[in-house]
PDB file of C-alpha atoms and ligand atoms in Angstrom:
ATOM      1  CA  UNK A   1      -4.644 -20.201 -19.733  1.00  0.00           C
ATOM      2  CA  UNK A   2      -2.453 -22.315 -17.480  1.00  0.00           C
ATOM      3  CA  UNK A   3      -1.846 -21.243 -13.897  1.00  0.00           C
ATOM      4  CA  UNK A   4       1.757 -22.472 -14.313  1.00  0.00           C
ATOM      5  CA  UNK A   5       2.596 -19.098 -15.829  1.00  0.00           C
ATOM      6  CA  UNK A   6       2.541 -15.574 -14.444  1.00  0.00           C
ATOM      7  CA  UNK A   7       0.210 -14.550 -17.266  1.00  0.00           C
ATOM      8  CA  UNK A   8      -2.155 -17.419 -16.458  1.00  0.00           C
ATOM      9  CA  UNK A   9      -2.253 -16.676 -12.732  1.00  0.00           C
ATOM     10  CA  UNK A  10      -2.763 -12.951 -13.348  1.00  0.00           C
ATOM     11  CA  UNK A  11      -5.670 -13.688 -15.683  1.00  0.00           C
ATOM     12  CA  UNK A  12      -7.187 -16.076 -13.127  1.00  0.00           C
ATOM     13  CA  UNK A  13      -6.893 -13.479 -10.339  1.00  0.00           C
ATOM     14  CA  UNK A  14      -8.476 -10.817 -12.534  1.00  0.00           C
ATOM     15  CA  UNK A  15     -11.343 -13.180 -13.358  1.00  0.00           C
ATOM     16  CA  UNK A  16     -11.850 -13.980  -9.656  1.00  0.00           C
ATOM     17  CA  UNK A  17     -11.877 -10.283  -8.759  1.00  0.00           C
ATOM     18  CA  UNK A  18     -14.470  -9.624 -11.472  1.00  0.00           C
ATOM     19  CA  UNK A  19     -16.577 -12.565 -10.273  1.00  0.00           C
ATOM     20  CA  UNK A  20     -16.436 -11.316  -6.670  1.00  0.00           C
ATOM     21  CA  UNK A  21     -17.544  -7.873  -7.852  1.00  0.00           C
ATOM     22  CA  UNK A  22     -20.483  -9.306  -9.795  1.00  0.00           C
ATOM     23  CA  UNK A  23     -21.473 -11.453  -6.792  1.00  0.00           C
ATOM     24  CA  UNK A  24     -21.419  -8.326  -4.622  1.00  0.00           C
ATOM     25  CA  UNK A  25     -23.371  -6.256  -7.157  1.00  0.00           C
ATOM     26  CA  UNK A  26     -20.342  -4.037  -7.742  1.00  0.00           C
ATOM     27  CA  UNK A  27     -18.635  -2.683 -10.862  1.00  0.00           C
ATOM     28  CA  UNK A  28     -15.253  -4.432 -11.398  1.00  0.00           C
ATOM     29  CA  UNK A  29     -13.880  -1.063 -12.522  1.00  0.00           C
ATOM     30  CA  UNK A  30     -14.217   0.130  -8.921  1.00  0.00           C
ATOM     31  CA  UNK A  31     -11.687  -2.376  -7.565  1.00  0.00           C
ATOM     32  CA  UNK A  32      -7.998  -1.814  -8.283  1.00  0.00           C
ATOM     33  CA  UNK A  33      -5.478  -4.647  -8.254  1.00  0.00           C
ATOM     34  CA  UNK A  34      -2.187  -3.935  -6.490  1.00  0.00           C
ATOM     35  CA  UNK A  35       0.224  -6.772  -7.353  1.00  0.00           C
ATOM     36  CA  UNK A  36       2.520  -7.501  -4.399  1.00  0.00           C
ATOM     37  CA  UNK A  37       5.959  -8.455  -5.680  1.00  0.00           C
ATOM     38  CA  UNK A  38       7.802  -8.678  -2.331  1.00  0.00           C
ATOM     39  CA  UNK A  39      10.569 -11.308  -2.219  1.00  0.00           C
ATOM     40  CA  UNK A  40      10.481 -11.737  -6.018  1.00  0.00           C
ATOM     41  CA  UNK A  41      13.375 -10.323  -8.002  1.00  0.00           C
ATOM     42  CA  UNK A  42      13.587  -7.660 -10.678  1.00  0.00           C
ATOM     43  CA  UNK A  43      13.459 -10.418 -13.314  1.00  0.00           C
ATOM     44  CA  UNK A  44       9.984 -11.470 -12.162  1.00  0.00           C
ATOM     45  CA  UNK A  45       8.817  -7.864 -11.901  1.00  0.00           C
ATOM     46  CA  UNK A  46      10.144  -7.296 -15.396  1.00  0.00           C
ATOM     47  CA  UNK A  47       8.015 -10.180 -16.653  1.00  0.00           C
ATOM     48  CA  UNK A  48       4.987  -8.626 -14.916  1.00  0.00           C
ATOM     49  CA  UNK A  49       5.763  -5.292 -16.584  1.00  0.00           C
ATOM     50  CA  UNK A  50       5.627  -7.157 -19.885  1.00  0.00           C
ATOM     51  CA  UNK A  51       2.070  -8.147 -18.958  1.00  0.00           C
ATOM     52  CA  UNK A  52       1.095  -4.521 -18.449  1.00  0.00           C
ATOM     53  CA  UNK A  53       1.586  -4.095 -14.689  1.00  0.00           C
ATOM     54  CA  UNK A  54       3.185  -0.762 -13.668  1.00  0.00           C
ATOM     55  CA  UNK A  55       2.553  -0.491  -9.933  1.00  0.00           C
ATOM     56  CA  UNK A  56       3.867  -2.904  -7.318  1.00  0.00           C
ATOM     57  CA  UNK A  57       3.400  -3.366  -3.586  1.00  0.00           C
ATOM     58  CA  UNK A  58       6.491  -4.104  -1.490  1.00  0.00           C
ATOM     59  CA  UNK A  59       7.145  -4.643   2.211  1.00  0.00           C
ATOM     60  CA  UNK A  60      10.716  -3.427   2.472  1.00  0.00           C
ATOM     61  CA  UNK A  61      12.223  -0.170   1.328  1.00  0.00           C
ATOM     62  CA  UNK A  62      15.580  -1.844   0.572  1.00  0.00           C
ATOM     63  CA  UNK A  63      13.796  -4.154  -1.861  1.00  0.00           C
ATOM     64  CA  UNK A  64      12.055  -1.221  -3.524  1.00  0.00           C
ATOM     65  CA  UNK A  65      15.378   0.569  -3.853  1.00  0.00           C
ATOM     66  CA  UNK A  66      17.025  -2.466  -5.476  1.00  0.00           C
ATOM     67  CA  UNK A  67      14.195  -3.157  -7.917  1.00  0.00           C
ATOM     68  CA  UNK A  68      13.540   0.501  -8.714  1.00  0.00           C
ATOM     69  CA  UNK A  69      17.212   0.915  -9.514  1.00  0.00           C
ATOM     70  CA  UNK A  70      17.370  -2.243 -11.657  1.00  0.00           C
ATOM     71  CA  UNK A  71      14.211  -1.235 -13.537  1.00  0.00           C
ATOM     72  CA  UNK A  72      14.769   2.547 -13.531  1.00  0.00           C
ATOM     73  CA  UNK A  73      14.076   2.841 -17.250  1.00  0.00           C
ATOM     74  CA  UNK A  74      10.520   1.574 -16.701  1.00  0.00           C
ATOM     75  CA  UNK A  75       9.500   4.393 -14.290  1.00  0.00           C
ATOM     76  CA  UNK A  76       7.343   2.055 -12.214  1.00  0.00           C
ATOM     77  CA  UNK A  77       5.269   3.049  -9.205  1.00  0.00           C
ATOM     78  CA  UNK A  78       6.353   1.438  -5.932  1.00  0.00           C
ATOM     79  CA  UNK A  79       3.914   1.195  -3.058  1.00  0.00           C
ATOM     80  CA  UNK A  80       5.065   0.572   0.518  1.00  0.00           C
ATOM     81  CA  UNK A  81       2.646  -1.783   2.270  1.00  0.00           C
ATOM     82  CA  UNK A  82       4.831  -3.067   5.118  1.00  0.00           C
ATOM     83  CA  UNK A  83       5.726  -1.657   8.509  1.00  0.00           C
ATOM     84  CA  UNK A  84       7.987   1.302   7.955  1.00  0.00           C
ATOM     85  CA  UNK A  85      10.779   2.450  10.217  1.00  0.00           C
ATOM     86  CA  UNK A  86      11.154   6.183  10.569  1.00  0.00           C
ATOM     87  CA  UNK A  87      14.818   6.027   9.516  1.00  0.00           C
ATOM     88  CA  UNK A  88      13.690   4.774   6.071  1.00  0.00           C
ATOM     89  CA  UNK A  89      11.839   7.997   5.269  1.00  0.00           C
ATOM     90  CA  UNK A  90      14.561   9.370   2.977  1.00  0.00           C
ATOM     91  CA  UNK A  91      14.628   6.229   0.831  1.00  0.00           C
ATOM     92  CA  UNK A  92      10.838   6.245   0.658  1.00  0.00           C
ATOM     93  CA  UNK A  93      10.919   9.852  -0.495  1.00  0.00           C
ATOM     94  CA  UNK A  94      13.308   8.913  -3.273  1.00  0.00           C
ATOM     95  CA  UNK A  95      11.870   5.632  -4.504  1.00  0.00           C
ATOM     96  CA  UNK A  96       8.211   5.229  -3.520  1.00  0.00           C
ATOM     97  CA  UNK A  97       5.099   6.772  -5.012  1.00  0.00           C
ATOM     98  CA  UNK A  98       2.787   5.775  -2.212  1.00  0.00           C
ATOM     99  CA  UNK A  99       2.772   4.537   1.385  1.00  0.00           C
ATOM    100  CA  UNK A 100      -0.167   2.422   2.568  1.00  0.00           C
ATOM    101  CA  UNK A 101       1.278   1.656   6.000  1.00  0.00           C
ATOM    102  CA  UNK A 102       1.261   5.118   7.568  1.00  0.00           C
ATOM    103  CA  UNK A 103       0.339   4.386  11.175  1.00  0.00           C
ATOM    104  CA  UNK A 104       1.916   7.009  13.428  1.00  0.00           C
ATOM    105  CA  UNK A 105       2.747  10.648  13.715  1.00  0.00           C
ATOM    106  CA  UNK A 106       6.526  10.417  13.954  1.00  0.00           C
ATOM    107  CA  UNK A 107       6.535   8.575  10.624  1.00  0.00           C
ATOM    108  CA  UNK A 108       4.389  11.299   9.045  1.00  0.00           C
ATOM    109  CA  UNK A 109       6.793  13.932  10.362  1.00  0.00           C
ATOM    110  CA  UNK A 110       9.824  12.094   8.944  1.00  0.00           C
ATOM    111  CA  UNK A 111       8.183  11.389   5.576  1.00  0.00           C
ATOM    112  CA  UNK A 112       7.027  14.967   5.163  1.00  0.00           C
ATOM    113  CA  UNK A 113      10.472  16.332   5.981  1.00  0.00           C
ATOM    114  CA  UNK A 114      12.167  13.993   3.491  1.00  0.00           C
ATOM    115  CA  UNK A 115       9.575  14.689   0.796  1.00  0.00           C
ATOM    116  CA  UNK A 116       9.779  18.468   1.289  1.00  0.00           C
ATOM    117  CA  UNK A 117      13.543  18.192   0.812  1.00  0.00           C
ATOM    118  CA  UNK A 118      12.935  16.367  -2.477  1.00  0.00           C
ATOM    119  CA  UNK A 119      10.212  18.800  -3.495  1.00  0.00           C
ATOM    120  CA  UNK A 120       7.649  16.095  -4.026  1.00  0.00           C
ATOM    121  CA  UNK A 121       4.512  14.596  -2.525  1.00  0.00           C
ATOM    122  CA  UNK A 122       3.106  11.092  -2.283  1.00  0.00           C
ATOM    123  CA  UNK A 123      -0.228   9.414  -1.770  1.00  0.00           C
ATOM    124  CA  UNK A 124      -0.746   7.839   1.637  1.00  0.00           C
ATOM    125  CA  UNK A 125      -3.222   5.446   3.165  1.00  0.00           C
ATOM    126  CA  UNK A 126      -3.541   5.200   6.917  1.00  0.00           C
ATOM    127  CA  UNK A 127      -3.132   1.645   8.167  1.00  0.00           C
ATOM    128  CA  UNK A 128      -5.680   0.775  10.824  1.00  0.00           C
ATOM    129  CA  UNK A 129      -5.461  -2.221  13.133  1.00  0.00           C
ATOM    130  CA  UNK A 130      -8.795  -4.011  12.783  1.00  0.00           C
ATOM    131  CA  UNK A 131      -7.543  -7.495  13.752  1.00  0.00           C
ATOM    132  CA  UNK A 132      -6.880  -8.633  17.323  1.00  0.00           C
ATOM    133  CA  UNK A 133      -3.421 -10.160  16.791  1.00  0.00           C
ATOM    134  CA  UNK A 134      -0.660  -8.395  18.707  1.00  0.00           C
ATOM    135  CA  UNK A 135       1.721  -8.833  15.769  1.00  0.00           C
ATOM    136  CA  UNK A 136      -0.372  -6.721  13.385  1.00  0.00           C
ATOM    137  CA  UNK A 137       0.534  -3.074  13.131  1.00  0.00           C
ATOM    138  CA  UNK A 138      -1.740  -0.150  12.501  1.00  0.00           C
ATOM    139  CA  UNK A 139      -3.402   2.734  14.233  1.00  0.00           C
ATOM    140  CA  UNK A 140      -6.094   1.944  16.804  1.00  0.00           C
ATOM    141  CA  UNK A 141      -9.532   2.748  15.317  1.00  0.00           C
ATOM    142  CA  UNK A 142     -10.291   5.189  18.131  1.00  0.00           C
ATOM    143  CA  UNK A 143      -7.194   7.227  17.232  1.00  0.00           C
ATOM    144  CA  UNK A 144      -8.047   7.614  13.543  1.00  0.00           C
ATOM    145  CA  UNK A 145     -10.141  10.830  13.561  1.00  0.00           C
ATOM    146  CA  UNK A 146      -7.507  12.870  15.400  1.00  0.00           C
ATOM    147  CA  UNK A 147      -4.711  11.343  13.313  1.00  0.00           C
ATOM    148  CA  UNK A 148      -6.439  12.299  10.045  1.00  0.00           C
ATOM    149  CA  UNK A 149      -6.911  15.846  11.351  1.00  0.00           C
ATOM    150  CA  UNK A 150      -3.233  15.950  12.274  1.00  0.00           C
ATOM    151  CA  UNK A 151      -2.139  14.835   8.785  1.00  0.00           C
ATOM    152  CA  UNK A 152      -3.550  18.057   7.323  1.00  0.00           C
ATOM    153  CA  UNK A 153      -0.387  19.770   8.581  1.00  0.00           C
ATOM    154  CA  UNK A 154       1.785  17.770   6.138  1.00  0.00           C
ATOM    155  CA  UNK A 155       1.360  19.171   2.662  1.00  0.00           C
ATOM    156  CA  UNK A 156       3.490  16.489   0.983  1.00  0.00           C
ATOM    157  CA  UNK A 157       1.212  13.668   2.203  1.00  0.00           C
ATOM    158  CA  UNK A 158      -1.982  13.310   0.173  1.00  0.00           C
ATOM    159  CA  UNK A 159      -4.362  11.168   2.199  1.00  0.00           C
ATOM    160  CA  UNK A 160      -6.180   8.871  -0.188  1.00  0.00           C
ATOM    161  CA  UNK A 161      -7.774   6.318   2.104  1.00  0.00           C
ATOM    162  CA  UNK A 162      -7.363   3.542   4.643  1.00  0.00           C
ATOM    163  CA  UNK A 163      -5.623   0.168   4.656  1.00  0.00           C
ATOM    164  CA  UNK A 164      -5.986  -2.896   6.851  1.00  0.00           C
ATOM    165  CA  UNK A 165      -5.040  -6.563   7.191  1.00  0.00           C
ATOM    166  CA  UNK A 166      -7.804  -8.864   8.374  1.00  0.00           C
ATOM    167  CA  UNK A 167      -7.365 -11.404  11.124  1.00  0.00           C
ATOM    168  CA  UNK A 168      -5.577 -14.535   9.891  1.00  0.00           C
ATOM    169  CA  UNK A 169      -8.334 -17.086  10.467  1.00  0.00           C
ATOM    170  CA  UNK A 170     -10.563 -19.454   8.488  1.00  0.00           C
ATOM    171  CA  UNK A 171     -13.577 -17.955  10.249  1.00  0.00           C
ATOM    172  CA  UNK A 172     -15.110 -15.836   7.484  1.00  0.00           C
ATOM    173  CA  UNK A 173     -17.323 -13.890   9.867  1.00  0.00           C
ATOM    174  CA  UNK A 174     -14.287 -12.682  11.795  1.00  0.00           C
ATOM    175  CA  UNK A 175     -12.446 -11.725   8.605  1.00  0.00           C
ATOM    176  CA  UNK A 176     -15.477  -9.793   7.387  1.00  0.00           C
ATOM    177  CA  UNK A 177     -15.730  -7.982  10.723  1.00  0.00           C
ATOM    178  CA  UNK A 178     -12.243  -6.541  10.165  1.00  0.00           C
ATOM    179  CA  UNK A 179     -13.155  -5.318   6.681  1.00  0.00           C
ATOM    180  CA  UNK A 180     -16.488  -3.930   7.869  1.00  0.00           C
ATOM    181  CA  UNK A 181     -14.733  -2.002  10.621  1.00  0.00           C
ATOM    182  CA  UNK A 182     -12.507  -0.288   8.046  1.00  0.00           C
ATOM    183  CA  UNK A 183     -15.519   0.502   5.843  1.00  0.00           C
ATOM    184  CA  UNK A 184     -17.302   2.164   8.756  1.00  0.00           C
ATOM    185  CA  UNK A 185     -14.190   4.125   9.714  1.00  0.00           C
ATOM    186  CA  UNK A 186     -13.992   5.436   6.164  1.00  0.00           C
ATOM    187  CA  UNK A 187     -17.617   6.600   6.348  1.00  0.00           C
ATOM    188  CA  UNK A 188     -16.774   8.569   9.465  1.00  0.00           C
ATOM    189  CA  UNK A 189     -13.640   9.987   7.823  1.00  0.00           C
ATOM    190  CA  UNK A 190     -15.528  11.067   4.711  1.00  0.00           C
ATOM    191  CA  UNK A 191     -18.209  12.711   6.839  1.00  0.00           C
ATOM    192  CA  UNK A 192     -15.473  14.629   8.630  1.00  0.00           C
ATOM    193  CA  UNK A 193     -14.309  15.962   5.269  1.00  0.00           C
ATOM    194  CA  UNK A 194     -11.201  13.820   4.681  1.00  0.00           C
ATOM    195  CA  UNK A 195     -10.836  12.668   1.046  1.00  0.00           C
ATOM    196  CA  UNK A 196     -10.112   9.121   2.237  1.00  0.00           C
ATOM    197  CA  UNK A 197     -12.033   7.251  -0.448  1.00  0.00           C
ATOM    198  CA  UNK A 198      -9.763   4.258  -0.963  1.00  0.00           C
ATOM    199  CA  UNK A 199     -10.173   1.075   1.072  1.00  0.00           C
ATOM    200  CA  UNK A 200      -7.116  -1.125   0.590  1.00  0.00           C
ATOM    201  CA  UNK A 201      -8.195  -4.477   1.983  1.00  0.00           C
ATOM    202  CA  UNK A 202      -8.056  -8.061   0.800  1.00  0.00           C
ATOM    203  CA  UNK A 203      -5.112 -10.350  -0.063  1.00  0.00           C
ATOM    204  CA  UNK A 204      -4.766 -13.656  -1.929  1.00  0.00           C
ATOM    205  CA  UNK A 205      -6.707 -15.613   0.692  1.00  0.00           C
ATOM    206  CA  UNK A 206      -9.515 -13.189   1.479  1.00  0.00           C
ATOM    207  CA  UNK A 207     -10.012 -10.719  -1.384  1.00  0.00           C
ATOM    208  CA  UNK A 208     -13.495 -11.994  -2.303  1.00  0.00           C
ATOM    209  CA  UNK A 209     -14.691 -11.270   1.250  1.00  0.00           C
ATOM    210  CA  UNK A 210     -13.019  -7.859   1.146  1.00  0.00           C
ATOM    211  CA  UNK A 211     -14.746  -7.004  -2.124  1.00  0.00           C
ATOM    212  CA  UNK A 212     -18.079  -8.066  -0.613  1.00  0.00           C
ATOM    213  CA  UNK A 213     -17.339  -5.615   2.211  1.00  0.00           C
ATOM    214  CA  UNK A 214     -16.524  -2.702  -0.081  1.00  0.00           C
ATOM    215  CA  UNK A 215     -12.805  -2.929  -0.847  1.00  0.00           C
ATOM    216  CA  UNK A 216     -11.596  -0.578  -3.571  1.00  0.00           C
ATOM    217  CA  UNK A 217      -8.087  -2.047  -3.774  1.00  0.00           C
ATOM    218  CA  UNK A 218      -6.896  -5.615  -3.256  1.00  0.00           C
ATOM    219  CA  UNK A 219      -3.214  -6.381  -2.572  1.00  0.00           C
ATOM    220  CA  UNK A 220      -2.424  -9.721  -4.163  1.00  0.00           C
ATOM    221  CA  UNK A 221       0.943 -11.441  -3.913  1.00  0.00           C
ATOM    222  CA  UNK A 222       1.099 -15.242  -3.899  1.00  0.00           C
ATOM    223  CA  UNK A 223      -1.974 -15.817  -6.100  1.00  0.00           C
ATOM    224  CA  UNK A 224      -0.160 -13.917  -8.876  1.00  0.00           C
ATOM    225  CA  UNK A 225       3.539 -14.520  -8.262  1.00  0.00           C
ATOM    226  CA  UNK A 226       3.366 -17.926  -6.577  1.00  0.00           C
ATOM    227  CA  UNK A 227       4.367 -19.048  -3.106  1.00  0.00           C
ATOM    228  CA  UNK A 228       7.089 -17.030  -1.400  1.00  0.00           C
ATOM    229  CA  UNK A 229      10.088 -18.953  -0.147  1.00  0.00           C
ATOM    230  CA  UNK A 230      11.041 -16.465   2.551  1.00  0.00           C
ATOM    231  CA  UNK A 231       8.417 -15.623   5.120  1.00  0.00           C
ATOM    232  CA  UNK A 232       7.565 -11.936   5.150  1.00  0.00           C
TER     233      UNK A 232
HETATM  234  C1  PLP B 301       2.373  -9.821   1.577  1.00  0.00           C
HETATM  235  C2  PLP B 301       1.271  -8.848   1.739  1.00  0.00           C
HETATM  236  C3  PLP B 301       0.133  -8.907   0.907  1.00  0.00           C
HETATM  237  C4  PLP B 301      -0.063  -9.980  -0.143  1.00  0.00           C
HETATM  238  O1  PLP B 301      -0.242 -11.225   0.488  1.00  0.00           O
HETATM  239  P1  PLP B 301      -0.674 -12.534  -0.342  1.00  0.00           P
HETATM  240  O2  PLP B 301      -1.347 -13.372   0.674  1.00  0.00           O
HETATM  241  O3  PLP B 301       0.572 -13.120  -0.876  1.00  0.00           O
HETATM  242  O4  PLP B 301      -1.603 -12.093  -1.406  1.00  0.00           O
HETATM  243  C5  PLP B 301      -0.840  -7.944   1.074  1.00  0.00           C
HETATM  244  N1  PLP B 301      -0.724  -6.970   1.999  1.00  0.00           N
HETATM  245  C6  PLP B 301       0.340  -6.883   2.820  1.00  0.00           C
HETATM  246  C7  PLP B 301       0.402  -5.768   3.808  1.00  0.00           C
HETATM  247  C8  PLP B 301       1.354  -7.815   2.719  1.00  0.00           C
HETATM  248  O5  PLP B 301       2.396  -7.725   3.544  1.00  0.00           O
END
């Protein structure tokens, strides 16, 4: 199938994920694909829905709100993967099914309050900063155990795992170190009794390395939807 089409690129990404799993001695069924539709419009998402996709990663709550409203009849699942301001908690509670970028207590407080008011709960992943760049957000690894304990107080937040972005570098060893750090943090979390099984790590440029390091969910944008014109 041609990579000129969404269907062709999706098939190619799925094949690459499966190949990376086989190379790592893993079952492809253990790695979930989260398509990242940020910056692409409801028309593109609608085409992806036609290909069987139902769950989409987005960076901005305003974009989720616009697309969720345009495609309301589809009842899609919207996943927040970008840095989240506390004042967006109400919109998240209305439009998102999951937040993968939970990285601080005041955000947990605001999300829980907004979700309680709506009478619903969502899945959350805790974003951990495993890369050295100042611009990357996420909780410091040393703060994770206490943070996970603290999240038990929020009944509307179901902790499902951990998320990270690797260092942006061509040095594969350094990328793998980020992923390995998250894997080890999950081990510690599981031993402490937190049901944090999911490891959301790996994007278009590094998902094969992430799968080799144990990723259970890869967030893929440009390899499926094409290059983004606005930088996000
Ligand atoms: C944009 C984004 C992705 C997808 O990036 P691609 O390189 O386009 O696959 C994954 N995770 C996060 C947090 C993102 O912001």
